[in-house]
Amino acid sequence: MGTALEQQRQKWIALGRRLFRPMLAVSVVLHVILLTLPLFPPEAEPEEPEPEEEEIQLSTLTPLLRPSPPPSPPPSPVAPPPQAVVPPPTAAPPPPAPVPSPVPTPQPTPTPQASPTPQPSPSPVAATPTPLSQEEQQLQDYLGQFQGDLQGLAGETEGFGIPYYNFPQPELIFTPESLAAANAGQTVDVVPLPGVENVIWASRRRPDELLTALQSRFEGFTFTPVQPYGGGEVYEVKKGATVRYINLIRAKDRTATFVVIWTRNPSLPVDQSPTPAASGVPTP
């Protein structure tokens, strides 16, 4: 009996060994499957409800597109035009009775008279120039000859005007108005002061040379030095009643000498300086 139980136990052990291996494999597979599957199923996200389309009534679009025009005010009543008051017609006055026009009395025809012959207007008598004295005429001739002696030098400066700016004291020879205009560039010509008879521009000549030339040219005239003026010497040139004052002024740049001929002594006031007599009669 013990042997039978032992045999039976051995059978079960052998059967269990035969079943253990397949079951072990099945168990391993099931565990792998279980490990790969999620423990808890993911919760399904709630679906958001789609927004409902807003209904737009066509009647609401009209105010947005164009506002309705404001109601026009009622027209004000037009006042009726005033009635013109027609005045009652007045009776026209009767026309005046026509007055007969007077008959004109015939006038006698005037007899034409001879017009007077126009008399020729007397022609003005030409003023006879006062004859120059012999000394005055001689002085004028000598001055012309002296300028002729300087003709070659004068040709170098012809057309340039007097270089007033080269005078040591131009205001003592020329008017202040003309100097101001020349300095402003309004003119190139300056106006000498009253009493200046002539201004000669002797280029490249010294005052002593010109004095010698003048004394040799003015034969019979005396040369007396007086008070200097304008930056140069002054000489009284006299013969009889004819008097001139020759002013020899050296240019500032020392390239020329100006010969100023005065009819009076420039160093004396105008009312005290004697004026030369053109006719040879001494002036008191």
GROMACS .gro file of C-alpha atoms in nm:
model
  284
    1MET     CA    1   0.000   0.000   0.000
    2GLY     CA    2   0.286   0.235   0.077
    3THR     CA    3   0.437   0.147  -0.248
    4ALA     CA    4   0.126   0.239  -0.438
    5LEU     CA    5   0.109   0.580  -0.273
    6GLU     CA    6   0.467   0.638  -0.347
    7GLN     CA    7   0.411   0.556  -0.707
    8GLN     CA    8   0.105   0.777  -0.720
    9ARG     CA    9   0.303   1.068  -0.571
   10GLN     CA   10   0.579   1.015  -0.818
   11LYS     CA   11   0.327   1.032  -1.099
   12TRP     CA   12   0.192   1.360  -0.975
   13ILE     CA   13   0.538   1.498  -0.936
   14ALA     CA   14   0.626   1.391  -1.288
   15LEU     CA   15   0.300   1.539  -1.417
   16GLY     CA   16   0.364   1.862  -1.230
   17ARG     CA   17   0.710   1.891  -1.372
   18ARG     CA   18   0.569   1.842  -1.719
   19LEU     CA   19   0.309   2.118  -1.661
   20PHE     CA   20   0.538   2.358  -1.475
   21ARG     CA   21   0.745   2.467  -1.768
   22PRO     CA   22   0.456   2.562  -2.005
   23MET     CA   23   0.281   2.741  -1.725
   24LEU     CA   24   0.597   2.932  -1.641
   25ALA     CA   25   0.624   3.052  -1.999
   26VAL     CA   26   0.257   3.151  -2.005
   27SER     CA   27   0.301   3.337  -1.678
   28VAL     CA   28   0.599   3.532  -1.810
   29VAL     CA   29   0.408   3.632  -2.124
   30LEU     CA   30   0.109   3.746  -1.923
   31HIS     CA   31   0.329   3.955  -1.695
   32VAL     CA   32   0.492   4.124  -1.993
   33ILE     CA   33   0.154   4.203  -2.144
   34LEU     CA   34   0.031   4.341  -1.817
   35LEU     CA   35   0.338   4.558  -1.777
   36THR     CA   36   0.300   4.707  -2.124
   37LEU     CA   37  -0.061   4.803  -2.073
   38PRO     CA   38  -0.143   5.132  -1.882
   39LEU     CA   39  -0.273   5.081  -1.536
   40PHE     CA   40  -0.556   5.332  -1.575
   41PRO     CA   41  -0.720   5.424  -1.904
   42PRO     CA   42  -0.676   5.797  -1.997
   43GLU     CA   43  -0.969   6.007  -1.924
   44ALA     CA   44  -1.135   6.129  -2.234
   45GLU     CA   45  -1.106   6.508  -2.267
   46PRO     CA   46  -1.440   6.674  -2.275
   47GLU     CA   47  -1.516   6.804  -2.617
   48GLU     CA   48  -1.561   7.180  -2.627
   49PRO     CA   49  -1.892   7.272  -2.772
   50GLU     CA   50  -1.861   7.455  -3.099
   51PRO     CA   51  -1.962   7.821  -3.070
   52GLU     CA   52  -2.293   7.886  -3.207
   53GLU     CA   53  -2.295   8.120  -3.503
   54GLU     CA   54  -2.440   8.454  -3.409
   55GLU     CA   55  -2.729   8.541  -3.614
   56ILE     CA   56  -2.698   8.880  -3.772
   57GLN     CA   57  -3.014   9.037  -3.874
   58LEU     CA   58  -2.996   9.226  -4.198
   59SER     CA   59  -3.206   9.497  -4.049
   60THR     CA   60  -2.919   9.589  -3.809
   61LEU     CA   61  -2.663   9.645  -4.088
   62THR     CA   62  -2.840   9.937  -4.241
   63PRO     CA   63  -2.774  10.183  -3.953
   64LEU     CA   64  -2.405  10.084  -3.951
   65LEU     CA   65  -2.351  10.145  -4.318
   66ARG     CA   66  -2.516  10.485  -4.360
   67PRO     CA   67  -2.694  10.692  -4.097
   68SER     CA   68  -3.029  10.810  -4.192
   69PRO     CA   69  -3.030  11.182  -4.277
   70PRO     CA   70  -3.179  11.409  -4.016
   71PRO     CA   71  -3.526  11.521  -4.096
   72SER     CA   72  -3.526  11.851  -4.277
   73PRO     CA   73  -3.689  12.133  -4.086
   74PRO     CA   74  -4.027  12.231  -4.210
   75PRO     CA   75  -4.009  12.524  -4.448
   76SER     CA   76  -4.089  12.853  -4.288
   77PRO     CA   77  -4.388  13.020  -4.434
   78VAL     CA   78  -4.299  13.283  -4.692
   79ALA     CA   79  -4.453  13.617  -4.618
   80PRO     CA   80  -4.660  13.743  -4.905
   81PRO     CA   81  -4.505  14.037  -5.090
   82PRO     CA   82  -4.643  14.372  -4.987
   83GLN     CA   83  -4.906  14.507  -5.210
   84ALA     CA   84  -4.795  14.819  -5.392
   85VAL     CA   85  -5.015  15.110  -5.316
   86VAL     CA   86  -5.113  15.266  -5.642
   87PRO     CA   87  -5.173  15.639  -5.595
   88PRO     CA   88  -5.480  15.773  -5.760
   89PRO     CA   89  -5.403  15.930  -6.096
   90THR     CA   90  -5.369  16.305  -6.081
   91ALA     CA   91  -5.490  16.523  -6.356
   92ALA     CA   92  -5.207  16.648  -6.578
   93PRO     CA   93  -5.179  17.029  -6.591
   94PRO     CA   94  -5.264  17.183  -6.925
   95PRO     CA   95  -4.961  17.254  -7.146
   96PRO     CA   96  -4.848  17.619  -7.142
   97ALA     CA   97  -4.941  17.832  -7.433
   98PRO     CA   98  -4.654  17.863  -7.686
   99VAL     CA   99  -4.470  18.192  -7.664
  100PRO     CA  100  -4.377  18.334  -8.005
  101SER     CA  101  -3.998  18.354  -8.048
  102PRO     CA  102  -3.871  18.708  -8.113
  103VAL     CA  103  -3.744  18.783  -8.458
  104PRO     CA  104  -3.369  18.865  -8.438
  105THR     CA  105  -3.266  19.205  -8.554
  106PRO     CA  106  -3.012  19.176  -8.837
  107GLN     CA  107  -2.670  19.306  -8.729
  108PRO     CA  108  -2.457  19.499  -8.974
  109THR     CA  109  -2.161  19.302  -9.111
  110PRO     CA  110  -1.839  19.444  -8.962
  111THR     CA  111  -1.590  19.581  -9.205
  112PRO     CA  112  -1.259  19.389  -9.190
  113GLN     CA  113  -0.973  19.606  -9.077
  114ALA     CA  114  -0.616  19.561  -9.176
  115SER     CA  115  -0.410  19.382  -8.908
  116PRO     CA  116  -0.107  19.574  -8.793
  117THR     CA  117   0.224  19.461  -8.933
  118PRO     CA  118   0.427  19.291  -8.657
  119GLN     CA  119   0.737  19.480  -8.570
  120PRO     CA  120   1.056  19.277  -8.545
  121SER     CA  121   1.177  19.240  -8.188
  122PRO     CA  122   1.502  19.418  -8.132
  123SER     CA  123   1.794  19.178  -8.120
  124PRO     CA  124   1.985  19.188  -7.794
  125VAL     CA  125   2.297  19.390  -7.811
  126ALA     CA  126   2.596  19.168  -7.760
  127ALA     CA  127   2.785  19.267  -7.451
  128THR     CA  128   3.124  19.398  -7.544
  129PRO     CA  129   3.387  19.210  -7.346
  130THR     CA  130   3.604  19.428  -7.131
  131PRO     CA  131   3.942  19.446  -7.295
  132LEU     CA  132   4.227  19.298  -7.096
  133SER     CA  133   4.508  19.516  -6.986
  134GLN     CA  134   4.844  19.466  -7.147
  135GLU     CA  135   4.984  19.303  -6.834
  136GLU     CA  136   4.682  19.072  -6.796
  137GLN     CA  137   4.702  18.967  -7.157
  138GLN     CA  138   5.072  18.911  -7.117
  139LEU     CA  139   5.011  18.695  -6.808
  140GLN     CA  140   4.756  18.483  -6.992
  141ASP     CA  141   4.998  18.436  -7.280
  142TYR     CA  142   5.278  18.334  -7.046
  143LEU     CA  143   5.056  18.084  -6.866
  144GLY     CA  144   4.960  17.930  -7.198
  145GLN     CA  145   5.323  17.909  -7.302
  146PHE     CA  146   5.416  17.756  -6.967
  147GLN     CA  147   5.152  17.488  -7.011
  148GLY     CA  148   5.282  17.435  -7.362
  149ASP     CA  149   5.628  17.374  -7.218
  150LEU     CA  150   5.473  17.101  -7.002
  151GLN     CA  151   5.263  16.960  -7.286
  152GLY     CA  152   5.473  16.647  -7.318
  153LEU     CA  153   5.440  16.575  -6.949
  154ALA     CA  154   5.072  16.668  -6.942
  155GLY     CA  155   5.005  16.411  -7.213
  156GLU     CA  156   5.106  16.137  -6.972
  157THR     CA  157   4.830  16.232  -6.728
  158GLU     CA  158   4.561  16.343  -6.973
  159GLY     CA  159   4.220  16.193  -6.898
  160PHE     CA  160   4.312  16.076  -6.549
  161GLY     CA  161   4.172  16.377  -6.365
  162ILE     CA  162   4.347  16.555  -6.083
  163PRO     CA  163   4.484  16.306  -5.826
  164TYR     CA  164   4.347  16.499  -5.530
  165TYR     CA  165   4.450  16.219  -5.293
  166ASN     CA  166   4.816  16.302  -5.369
  167PHE     CA  167   4.785  16.655  -5.226
  168PRO     CA  168   4.924  16.691  -4.873
  169GLN     CA  169   4.613  16.889  -4.773
  170PRO     CA  170   4.348  16.852  -5.046
  171GLU     CA  171   4.082  17.019  -4.831
  172LEU     CA  172   4.276  17.348  -4.870
  173ILE     CA  173   4.252  17.327  -5.250
  174PHE     CA  174   3.914  17.162  -5.325
  175THR     CA  175   3.559  17.192  -5.191
  176PRO     CA  176   3.465  16.947  -4.915
  177GLU     CA  177   3.151  16.837  -5.102
  178SER     CA  178   3.343  16.731  -5.412
  179LEU     CA  179   3.605  16.554  -5.201
  180ALA     CA  180   3.335  16.358  -5.018
  181ALA     CA  181   3.173  16.258  -5.348
  182ALA     CA  182   3.509  16.152  -5.492
  183ASN     CA  183   3.595  15.949  -5.182
  184ALA     CA  184   3.257  15.774  -5.207
  185GLY     CA  185   3.331  15.681  -5.568
  186GLN     CA  186   3.052  15.897  -5.708
  187THR     CA  187   3.283  16.108  -5.924
  188VAL     CA  188   3.647  16.137  -6.022
  189ASP     CA  189   3.641  16.514  -6.073
  190VAL     CA  190   3.693  16.745  -5.777
  191VAL     CA  191   3.591  17.111  -5.769
  192PRO     CA  192   3.854  17.371  -5.674
  193LEU     CA  193   3.782  17.631  -5.409
  194PRO     CA  194   3.680  17.984  -5.512
  195GLY     CA  195   3.988  18.179  -5.617
  196VAL     CA  196   4.162  17.883  -5.785
  197GLU     CA  197   4.211  17.977  -6.150
  198ASN     CA  198   4.391  17.665  -6.265
  199VAL     CA  199   4.557  17.347  -6.139
  200ILE     CA  200   4.845  17.205  -6.343
  201TRP     CA  201   4.979  16.856  -6.282
  202ALA     CA  202   5.352  16.853  -6.367
  203SER     CA  203   5.460  16.491  -6.356
  204ARG     CA  204   5.821  16.407  -6.269
  205ARG     CA  205   5.909  16.770  -6.196
  206ARG     CA  206   6.033  16.924  -5.871
  207PRO     CA  207   5.910  17.258  -5.735
  208ASP     CA  208   6.249  17.429  -5.774
  209GLU     CA  209   6.265  17.326  -6.142
  210LEU     CA  210   5.921  17.469  -6.209
  211LEU     CA  211   6.003  17.794  -6.028
  212THR     CA  212   6.307  17.844  -6.252
  213ALA     CA  213   6.097  17.770  -6.563
  214LEU     CA  214   5.828  18.015  -6.453
  215GLN     CA  215   6.071  18.297  -6.378
  216SER     CA  216   6.237  18.256  -6.717
  217ARG     CA  217   5.902  18.245  -6.896
  218PHE     CA  218   5.728  18.535  -6.715
  219GLU     CA  219   5.955  18.809  -6.836
  220GLY     CA  220   5.899  19.141  -6.661
  221PHE     CA  221   5.701  18.988  -6.371
  222THR     CA  222   5.833  18.989  -6.017
  223PHE     CA  223   5.823  18.675  -5.800
  224THR     CA  224   5.788  18.750  -5.430
  225PRO     CA  225   5.759  18.460  -5.181
  226VAL     CA  226   5.470  18.492  -4.936
  227GLN     CA  227   5.334  18.268  -4.662
  228PRO     CA  228   5.332  17.896  -4.763
  229TYR     CA  229   4.996  17.729  -4.814
  230GLY     CA  230   4.861  17.378  -4.871
  231GLY     CA  231   5.196  17.213  -4.812
  232GLY     CA  232   5.394  17.418  -5.064
  233GLU     CA  233   5.552  17.755  -5.133
  234VAL     CA  234   5.347  18.050  -5.264
  235TYR     CA  235   5.486  18.327  -5.487
  236GLU     CA  236   5.321  18.656  -5.569
  237VAL     CA  237   5.364  18.712  -5.944
  238LYS     CA  238   5.302  19.076  -6.026
  239LYS     CA  239   5.341  19.326  -6.305
  240GLY     CA  240   5.163  19.657  -6.273
  241ALA     CA  241   4.809  19.594  -6.148
  242THR     CA  242   4.808  19.231  -6.264
  243VAL     CA  243   4.867  18.991  -5.975
  244ARG     CA  244   4.858  18.612  -5.943
  245TYR     CA  245   4.968  18.376  -5.669
  246ILE     CA  246   5.145  18.061  -5.784
  247ASN     CA  247   5.137  17.775  -5.533
  248LEU     CA  248   5.397  17.499  -5.594
  249ILE     CA  249   5.295  17.183  -5.401
  250ARG     CA  250   5.502  16.864  -5.407
  251ALA     CA  251   5.294  16.545  -5.435
  252LYS     CA  252   5.287  16.315  -5.135
  253ASP     CA  253   5.452  16.035  -5.329
  254ARG     CA  254   5.708  16.289  -5.464
  255THR     CA  255   5.640  16.183  -5.824
  256ALA     CA  256   5.501  16.520  -5.940
  257THR     CA  257   5.446  16.885  -5.851
  258PHE     CA  258   5.109  17.060  -5.857
  259VAL     CA  259   5.103  17.419  -5.982
  260VAL     CA  260   4.796  17.595  -5.837
  261ILE     CA  261   4.722  17.940  -5.985
  262TRP     CA  262   4.529  18.162  -5.740
  263THR     CA  263   4.360  18.493  -5.814
  264ARG     CA  264   4.400  18.587  -5.447
  265ASN     CA  265   4.641  18.522  -5.166
  266PRO     CA  266   4.522  18.184  -5.033
  267SER     CA  267   4.668  18.250  -4.687
  268LEU     CA  268   4.444  18.553  -4.634
  269PRO     CA  269   4.067  18.554  -4.581
  270VAL     CA  270   3.865  18.611  -4.896
  271ASP     CA  271   3.750  18.958  -4.789
  272GLN     CA  272   4.109  19.068  -4.720
  273SER     CA  273   4.284  18.925  -5.026
  274PRO     CA  274   4.317  19.165  -5.322
  275THR     CA  275   4.154  19.053  -5.647
  276PRO     CA  276   4.347  19.108  -5.971
  277ALA     CA  277   4.204  19.367  -6.209
  278ALA     CA  278   4.127  19.222  -6.550
  279SER     CA  279   4.121  19.559  -6.726
  280GLY     CA  280   4.434  19.699  -6.572
  281VAL     CA  281   4.252  19.922  -6.324
  282PRO     CA  282   4.361  19.844  -5.967
  283THR     CA  283   4.091  19.710  -5.740
  284PRO     CA  284   4.051  19.918  -5.421
   0.00000   0.00000   0.00000
